GROMACS .gro file of C-alpha atoms in nm:
model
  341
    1UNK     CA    1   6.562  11.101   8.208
    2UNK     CA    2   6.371  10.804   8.025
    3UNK     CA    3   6.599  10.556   8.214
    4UNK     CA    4   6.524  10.722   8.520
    5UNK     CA    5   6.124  10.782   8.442
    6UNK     CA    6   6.100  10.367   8.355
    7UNK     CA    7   6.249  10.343   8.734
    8UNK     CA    8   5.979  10.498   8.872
    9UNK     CA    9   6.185  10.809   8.935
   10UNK     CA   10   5.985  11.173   8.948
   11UNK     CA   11   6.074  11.425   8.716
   12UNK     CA   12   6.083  11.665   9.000
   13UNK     CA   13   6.327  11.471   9.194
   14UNK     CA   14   6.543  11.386   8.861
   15UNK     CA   15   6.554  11.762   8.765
   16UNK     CA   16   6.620  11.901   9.115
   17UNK     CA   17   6.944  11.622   9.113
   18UNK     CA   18   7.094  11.694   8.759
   19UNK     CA   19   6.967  11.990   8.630
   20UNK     CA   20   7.256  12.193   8.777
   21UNK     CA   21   7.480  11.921   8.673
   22UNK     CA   22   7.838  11.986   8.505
   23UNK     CA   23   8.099  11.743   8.530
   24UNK     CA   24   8.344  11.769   8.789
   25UNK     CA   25   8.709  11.768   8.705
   26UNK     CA   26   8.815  11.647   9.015
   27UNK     CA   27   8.657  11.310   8.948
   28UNK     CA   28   8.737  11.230   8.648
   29UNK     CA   29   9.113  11.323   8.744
   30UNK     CA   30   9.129  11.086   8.993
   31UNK     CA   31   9.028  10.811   8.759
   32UNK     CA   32   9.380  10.856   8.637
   33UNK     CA   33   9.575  10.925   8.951
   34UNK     CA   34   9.693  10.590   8.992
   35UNK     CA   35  10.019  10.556   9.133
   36UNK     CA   36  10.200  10.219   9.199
   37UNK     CA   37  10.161  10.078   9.501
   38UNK     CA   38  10.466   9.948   9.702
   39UNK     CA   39  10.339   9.951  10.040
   40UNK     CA   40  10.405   9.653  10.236
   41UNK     CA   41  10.152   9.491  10.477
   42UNK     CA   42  10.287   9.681  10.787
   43UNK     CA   43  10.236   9.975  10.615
   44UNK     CA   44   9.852   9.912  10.564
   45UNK     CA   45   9.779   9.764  10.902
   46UNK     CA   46  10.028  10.034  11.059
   47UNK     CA   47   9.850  10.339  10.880
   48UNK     CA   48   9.461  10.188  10.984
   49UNK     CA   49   9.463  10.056  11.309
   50UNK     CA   50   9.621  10.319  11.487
   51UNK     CA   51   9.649  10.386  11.917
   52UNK     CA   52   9.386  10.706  11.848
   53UNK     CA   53   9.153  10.504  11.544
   54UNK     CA   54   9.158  10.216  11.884
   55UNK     CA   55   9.117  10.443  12.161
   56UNK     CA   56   8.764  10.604  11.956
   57UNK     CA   57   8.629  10.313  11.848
   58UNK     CA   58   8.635  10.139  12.252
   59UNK     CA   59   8.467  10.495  12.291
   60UNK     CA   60   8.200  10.467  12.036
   61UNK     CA   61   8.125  10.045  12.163
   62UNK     CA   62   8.027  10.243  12.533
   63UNK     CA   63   7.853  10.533  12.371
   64UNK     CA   64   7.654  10.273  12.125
   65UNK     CA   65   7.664   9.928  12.327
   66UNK     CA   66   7.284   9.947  12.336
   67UNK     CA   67   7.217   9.970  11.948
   68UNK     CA   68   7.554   9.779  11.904
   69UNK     CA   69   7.388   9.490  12.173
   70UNK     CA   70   7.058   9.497  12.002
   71UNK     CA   71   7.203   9.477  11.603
   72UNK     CA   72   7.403   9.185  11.738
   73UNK     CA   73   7.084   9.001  11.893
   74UNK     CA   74   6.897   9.051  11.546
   75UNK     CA   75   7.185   8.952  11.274
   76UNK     CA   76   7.416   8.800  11.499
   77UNK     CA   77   7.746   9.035  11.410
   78UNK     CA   78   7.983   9.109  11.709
   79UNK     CA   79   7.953   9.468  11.810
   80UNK     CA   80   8.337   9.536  11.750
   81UNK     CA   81   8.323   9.386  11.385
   82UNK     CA   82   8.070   9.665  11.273
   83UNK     CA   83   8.272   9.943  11.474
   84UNK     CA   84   8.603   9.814  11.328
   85UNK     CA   85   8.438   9.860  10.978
   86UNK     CA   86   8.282  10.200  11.061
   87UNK     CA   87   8.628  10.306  11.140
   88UNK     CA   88   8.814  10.180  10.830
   89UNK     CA   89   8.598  10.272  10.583
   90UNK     CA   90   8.507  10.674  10.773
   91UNK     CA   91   8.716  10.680  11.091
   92UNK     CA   92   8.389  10.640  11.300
   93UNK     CA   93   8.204  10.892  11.013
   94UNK     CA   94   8.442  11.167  11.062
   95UNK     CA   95   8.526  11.165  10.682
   96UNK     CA   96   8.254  11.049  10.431
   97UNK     CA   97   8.371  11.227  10.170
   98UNK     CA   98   8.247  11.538  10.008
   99UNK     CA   99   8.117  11.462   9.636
  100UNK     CA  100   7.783  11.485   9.512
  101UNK     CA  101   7.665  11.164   9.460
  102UNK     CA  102   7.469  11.197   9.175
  103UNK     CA  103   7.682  11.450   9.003
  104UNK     CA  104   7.981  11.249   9.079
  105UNK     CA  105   7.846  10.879   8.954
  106UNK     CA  106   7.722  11.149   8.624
  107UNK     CA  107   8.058  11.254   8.537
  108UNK     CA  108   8.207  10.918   8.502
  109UNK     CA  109   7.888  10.791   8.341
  110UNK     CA  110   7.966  11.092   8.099
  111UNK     CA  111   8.348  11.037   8.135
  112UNK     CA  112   8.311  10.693   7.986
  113UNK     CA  113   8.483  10.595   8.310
  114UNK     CA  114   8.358  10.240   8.333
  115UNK     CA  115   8.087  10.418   8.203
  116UNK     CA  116   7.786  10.082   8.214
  117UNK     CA  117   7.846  10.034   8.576
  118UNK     CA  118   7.812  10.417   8.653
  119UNK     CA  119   7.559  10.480   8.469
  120UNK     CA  120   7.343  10.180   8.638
  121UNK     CA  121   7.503  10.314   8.965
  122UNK     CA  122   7.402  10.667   8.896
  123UNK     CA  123   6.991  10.629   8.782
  124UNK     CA  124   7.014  10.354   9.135
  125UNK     CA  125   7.146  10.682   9.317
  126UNK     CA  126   6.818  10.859   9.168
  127UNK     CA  127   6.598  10.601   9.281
  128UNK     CA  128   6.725  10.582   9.639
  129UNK     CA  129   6.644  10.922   9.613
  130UNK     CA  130   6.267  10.904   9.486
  131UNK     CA  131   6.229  10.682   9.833
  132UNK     CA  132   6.297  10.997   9.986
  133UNK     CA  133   6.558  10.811  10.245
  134UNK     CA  134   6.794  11.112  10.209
  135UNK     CA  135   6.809  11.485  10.049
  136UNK     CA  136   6.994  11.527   9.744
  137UNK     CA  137   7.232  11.774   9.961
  138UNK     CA  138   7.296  11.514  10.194
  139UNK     CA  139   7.415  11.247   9.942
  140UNK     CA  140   7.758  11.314   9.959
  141UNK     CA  141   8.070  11.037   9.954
  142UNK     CA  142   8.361  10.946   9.780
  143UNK     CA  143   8.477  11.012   9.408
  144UNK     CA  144   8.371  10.697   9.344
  145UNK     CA  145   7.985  10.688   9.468
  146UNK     CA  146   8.090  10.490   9.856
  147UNK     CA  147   7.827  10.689  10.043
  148UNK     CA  148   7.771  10.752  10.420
  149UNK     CA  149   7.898  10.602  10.715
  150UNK     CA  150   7.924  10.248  10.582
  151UNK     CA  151   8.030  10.353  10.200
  152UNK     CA  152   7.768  10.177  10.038
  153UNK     CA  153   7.771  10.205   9.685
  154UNK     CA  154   7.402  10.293   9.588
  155UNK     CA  155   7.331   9.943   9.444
  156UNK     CA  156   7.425   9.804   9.809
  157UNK     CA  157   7.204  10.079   9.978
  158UNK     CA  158   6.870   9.915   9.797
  159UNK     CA  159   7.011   9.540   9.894
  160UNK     CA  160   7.131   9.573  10.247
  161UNK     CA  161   7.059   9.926  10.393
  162UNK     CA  162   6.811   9.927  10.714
  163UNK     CA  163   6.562  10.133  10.856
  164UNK     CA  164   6.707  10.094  11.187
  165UNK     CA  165   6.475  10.365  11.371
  166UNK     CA  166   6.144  10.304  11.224
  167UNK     CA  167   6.139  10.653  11.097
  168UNK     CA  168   6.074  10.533  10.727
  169UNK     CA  169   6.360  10.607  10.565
  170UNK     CA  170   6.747  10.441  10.565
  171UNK     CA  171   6.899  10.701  10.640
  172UNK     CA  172   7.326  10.583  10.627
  173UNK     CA  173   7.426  10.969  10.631
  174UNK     CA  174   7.300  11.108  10.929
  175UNK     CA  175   7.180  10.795  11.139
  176UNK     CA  176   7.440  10.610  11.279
  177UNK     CA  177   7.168  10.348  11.424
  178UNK     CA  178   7.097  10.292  11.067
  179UNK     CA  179   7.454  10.305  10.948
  180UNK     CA  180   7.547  10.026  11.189
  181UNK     CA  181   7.284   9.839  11.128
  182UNK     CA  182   7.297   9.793  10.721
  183UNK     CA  183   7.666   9.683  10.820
  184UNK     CA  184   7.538   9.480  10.988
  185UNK     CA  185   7.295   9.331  10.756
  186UNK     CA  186   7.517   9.327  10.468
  187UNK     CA  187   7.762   9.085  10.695
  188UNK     CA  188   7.493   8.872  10.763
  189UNK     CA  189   7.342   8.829  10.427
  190UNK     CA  190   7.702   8.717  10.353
  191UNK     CA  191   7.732   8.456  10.526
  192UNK     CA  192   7.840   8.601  10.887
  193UNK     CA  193   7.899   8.317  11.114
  194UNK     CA  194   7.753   8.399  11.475
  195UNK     CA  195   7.982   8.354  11.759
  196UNK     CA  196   8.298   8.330  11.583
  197UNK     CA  197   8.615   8.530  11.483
  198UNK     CA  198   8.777   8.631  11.213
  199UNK     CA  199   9.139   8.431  11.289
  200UNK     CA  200   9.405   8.363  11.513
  201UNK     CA  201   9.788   8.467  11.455
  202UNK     CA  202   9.990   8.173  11.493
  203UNK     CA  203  10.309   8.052  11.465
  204UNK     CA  204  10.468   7.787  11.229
  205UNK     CA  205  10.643   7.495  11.334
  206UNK     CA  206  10.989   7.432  11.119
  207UNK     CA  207  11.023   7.243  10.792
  208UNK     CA  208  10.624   7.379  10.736
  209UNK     CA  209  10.523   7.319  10.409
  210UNK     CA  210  10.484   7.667  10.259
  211UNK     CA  211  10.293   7.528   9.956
  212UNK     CA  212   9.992   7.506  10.164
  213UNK     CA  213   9.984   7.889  10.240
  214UNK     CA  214   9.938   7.974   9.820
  215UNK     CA  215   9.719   7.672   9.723
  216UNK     CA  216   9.513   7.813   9.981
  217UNK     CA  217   9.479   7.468  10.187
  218UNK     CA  218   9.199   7.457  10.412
  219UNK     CA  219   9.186   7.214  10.743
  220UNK     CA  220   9.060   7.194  11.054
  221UNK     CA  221   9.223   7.409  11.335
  222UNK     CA  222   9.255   7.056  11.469
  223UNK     CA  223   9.473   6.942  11.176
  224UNK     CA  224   9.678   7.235  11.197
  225UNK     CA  225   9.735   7.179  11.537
  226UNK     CA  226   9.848   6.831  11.430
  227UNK     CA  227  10.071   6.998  11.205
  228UNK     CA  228  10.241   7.173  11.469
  229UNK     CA  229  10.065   7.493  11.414
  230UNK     CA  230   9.976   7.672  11.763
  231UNK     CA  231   9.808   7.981  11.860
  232UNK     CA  232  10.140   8.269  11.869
  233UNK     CA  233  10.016   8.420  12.250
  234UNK     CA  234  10.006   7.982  12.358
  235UNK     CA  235   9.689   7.960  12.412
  236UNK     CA  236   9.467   7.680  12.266
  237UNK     CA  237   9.192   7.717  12.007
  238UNK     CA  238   8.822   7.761  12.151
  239UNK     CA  239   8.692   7.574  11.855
  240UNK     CA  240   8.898   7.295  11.714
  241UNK     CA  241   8.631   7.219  11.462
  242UNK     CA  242   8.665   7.545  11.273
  243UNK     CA  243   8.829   7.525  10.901
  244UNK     CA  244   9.091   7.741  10.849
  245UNK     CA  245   9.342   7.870  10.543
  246UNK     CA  246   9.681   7.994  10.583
  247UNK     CA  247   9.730   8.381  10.594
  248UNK     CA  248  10.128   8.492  10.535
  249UNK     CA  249  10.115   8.865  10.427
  250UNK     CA  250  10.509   8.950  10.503
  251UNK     CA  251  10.658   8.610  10.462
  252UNK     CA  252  10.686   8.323  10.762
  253UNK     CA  253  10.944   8.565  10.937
  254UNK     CA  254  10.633   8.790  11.046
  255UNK     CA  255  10.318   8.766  11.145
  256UNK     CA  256  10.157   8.455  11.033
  257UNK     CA  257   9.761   8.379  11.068
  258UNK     CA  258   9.481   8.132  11.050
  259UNK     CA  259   9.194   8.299  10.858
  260UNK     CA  260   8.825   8.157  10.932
  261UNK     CA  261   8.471   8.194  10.721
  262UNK     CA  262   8.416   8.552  10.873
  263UNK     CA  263   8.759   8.628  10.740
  264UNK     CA  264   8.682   8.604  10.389
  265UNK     CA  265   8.296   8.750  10.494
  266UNK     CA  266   8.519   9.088  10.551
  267UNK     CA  267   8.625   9.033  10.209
  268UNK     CA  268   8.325   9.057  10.075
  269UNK     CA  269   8.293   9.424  10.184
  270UNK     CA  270   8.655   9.494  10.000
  271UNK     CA  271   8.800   9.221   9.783
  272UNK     CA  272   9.168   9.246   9.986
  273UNK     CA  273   9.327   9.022  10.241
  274UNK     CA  274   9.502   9.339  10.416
  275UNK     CA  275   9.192   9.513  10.420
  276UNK     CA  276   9.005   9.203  10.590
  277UNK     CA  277   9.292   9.150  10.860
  278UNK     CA  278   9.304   9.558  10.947
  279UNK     CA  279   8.944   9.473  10.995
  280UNK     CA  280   8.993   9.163  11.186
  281UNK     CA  281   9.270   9.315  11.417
  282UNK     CA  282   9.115   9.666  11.532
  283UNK     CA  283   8.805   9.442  11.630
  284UNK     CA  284   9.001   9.285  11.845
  285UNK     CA  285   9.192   9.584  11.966
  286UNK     CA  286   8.862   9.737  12.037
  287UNK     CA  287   8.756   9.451  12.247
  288UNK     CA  288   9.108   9.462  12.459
  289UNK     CA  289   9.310   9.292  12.259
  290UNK     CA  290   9.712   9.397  12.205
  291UNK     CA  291   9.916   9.387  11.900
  292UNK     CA  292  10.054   9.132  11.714
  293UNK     CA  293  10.320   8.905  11.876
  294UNK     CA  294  10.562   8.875  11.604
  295UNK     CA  295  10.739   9.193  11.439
  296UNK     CA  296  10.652   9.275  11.073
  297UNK     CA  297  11.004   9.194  10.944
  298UNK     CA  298  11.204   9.543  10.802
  299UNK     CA  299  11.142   9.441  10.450
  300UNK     CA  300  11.036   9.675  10.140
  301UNK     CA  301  10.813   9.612   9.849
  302UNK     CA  302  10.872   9.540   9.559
  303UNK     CA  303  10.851   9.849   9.280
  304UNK     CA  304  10.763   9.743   8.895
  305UNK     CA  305  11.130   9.723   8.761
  306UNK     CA  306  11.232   9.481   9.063
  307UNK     CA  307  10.948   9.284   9.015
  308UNK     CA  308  11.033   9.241   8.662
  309UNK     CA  309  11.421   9.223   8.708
  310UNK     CA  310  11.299   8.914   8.941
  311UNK     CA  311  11.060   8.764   8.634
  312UNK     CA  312  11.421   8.804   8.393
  313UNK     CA  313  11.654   8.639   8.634
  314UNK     CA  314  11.368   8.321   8.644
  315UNK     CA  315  11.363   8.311   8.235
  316UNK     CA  316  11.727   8.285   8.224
  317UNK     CA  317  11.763   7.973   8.457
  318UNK     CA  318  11.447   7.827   8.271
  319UNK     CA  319  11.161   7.860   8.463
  320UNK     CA  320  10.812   7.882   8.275
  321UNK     CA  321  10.664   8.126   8.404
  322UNK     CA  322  10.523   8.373   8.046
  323UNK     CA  323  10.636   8.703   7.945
  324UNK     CA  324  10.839   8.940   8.235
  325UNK     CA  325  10.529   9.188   8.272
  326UNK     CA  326  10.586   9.266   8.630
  327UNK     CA  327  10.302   9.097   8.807
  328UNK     CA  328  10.401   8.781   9.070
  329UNK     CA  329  10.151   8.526   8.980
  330UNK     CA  330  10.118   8.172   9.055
  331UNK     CA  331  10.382   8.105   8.804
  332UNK     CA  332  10.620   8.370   8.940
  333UNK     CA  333  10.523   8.221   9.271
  334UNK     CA  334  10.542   7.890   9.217
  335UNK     CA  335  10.943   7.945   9.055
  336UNK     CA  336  11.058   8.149   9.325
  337UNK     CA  337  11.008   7.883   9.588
  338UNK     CA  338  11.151   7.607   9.359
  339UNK     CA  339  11.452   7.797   9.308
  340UNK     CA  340  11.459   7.864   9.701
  341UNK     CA  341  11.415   7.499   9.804
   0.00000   0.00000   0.00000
């Protein structure tokens, strides 16, 4: 309460949050549920950007294209970039989770769950609610405090959320005008570059130098061009000029990309190159847009004893690459292609 009280938050608005508060099991159980992941990238872009997840969101760009239009006209963000977000992070808000906000961000303050960045989350949470933006019932999202249409972690709401309406409050629950347009915002106070895409999936020419796709090289689209790099459906690039990095989530047999600026703008949102390109590619399904042209090959991740059996077989022909701990670094990287080549 003194935390919240030096934030300017009311004691009426502080007790009528937390004074029923316990702390909820479920939460602080999932801080533990965390099962290895061996999905591949066809298994994340397969499971997000579905025919149906497509189908709604060219729904929603005619049902919204006049709030979509005018959002784009003020912060310069392509109507289908904000839908395709809308619909990974809530499936166009038909699941924004169910938790209490505040109680939720309490119990892993009170968990000890990462327990300075909750707490700050949790008295932020308060404040957001002093502003009177939202009703404590209504500030509901995921385990982890992602609220509202856009998930916006509370500390995002007071940075990027927008009063879309005029009504006086930014309201990301129940507005989707305001929803869209705090995406929207957040893009474009990160850098969102008017005008241009995400990336293009291309395809490699052989004896490509592979190195360039982990040292993250960066050229022109012209220099890749020179390289022998071409768009995969034939066409040219609309803007030579653009710089672009090397995206090869499955390996050169699959689908193979040229990631822009706005690419790693996505990122910013969630720090993960499959969630950026499931992004990227249901925008562009939404806009007309087909599949990729080359298959995901049939291939399997890797679980934790592979990965390490892989690390062993690399210390016993003398690579250098640490201790066998499971985790395909630069080192582990780095080996495996010298032992390919």
């Amino acid at each position: 309460w003194a935390e919240a009280k030096g934030r300017g938050v009311p004691r009426k608005v502080f007790d009528a949050a937390m004074g029923e508060f316990k702390p909820l099991e479920s939460v602080m159980a999932l801080t533990k549920k965390q099962p290895e992941s061996t999905s591949t990238a066809a298994d994340y872009v397969g499971k997000r950007v579905t025919g149906e997840r497509v189908a709604t969101g060219r729904a929603m760009r005619g049902e919204w294209a006049q709030t979509l239009g005018t959002i784009a006209k003020r912060w310069g963000v392509q109507p289908e970039v904000v839908l395709a977000i809308w619909g990974m992070e809530t499936n166009y808000g038909s699941f924004k989770g169910k938790t209490d906000t505040v109680h939720g961000l309490a119990t892993l303050t009170y968990g000890g769950y990462r327990a300075n960045y909750f707490r700050g989350e949790l008295l932020t949470a308060l404040q957001v609610l002093a502003q009177g933006h939202v009703r404590h019932a209504d500030m509901v999202g995921s385990w982890a405090g992602a609220m509202g249409h856009p998930q916006f972690m509370p500390s995002s709401f007071m940075r990027y959320a927008v009063d879309f309406k005029g009504d006086g409050r930014k309201d990301i629950w129940n507005s989707i005008p305001d929803a869209q347009a705090s995406t929207a915002n957040y893009l474009e106070k990160h850098g969102w570059r008017p005008g241009e895409t995400w990336g293009y999936e291309v395809a490699l020419p052989k004896g490509f130098d592979y190195w360039q796709v982990w040292s993250r090289a960066t050229h022109t689209l012209r220099d890749w061009t020179g390289q022998g790099v071409a768009r995969a459906n034939g066409k040219p690039f609309p803007r030579p000029d653009d710089a672009a990095r090397v995206l090869m989530p499955m390996g050169g047999k699959g689908p193979v990309f040229l990631v822009l600026a706005n690419f790693d703008v996505i990122k910013t949102y969630n720090n993960s190159d499959l969630y950026a390109l499931a992004v990227g590619h249901l925008a562009d399904r939404i806009i007309g847009g087909g599949g990729f042209v080359a298959e995901w090959p049939d291939d399997k991740a890797l679980g934790s004893a592979e990965r390490v059996a892989v690390q062993k077989a690399l210390l016993r022909r003398g690579y250098s690459i640490g201790t066998a701990d499971g985790v395909i670094g630069p080192k582990t990287r780095a080996a495996v292609m010298e032992w390919q080549s």
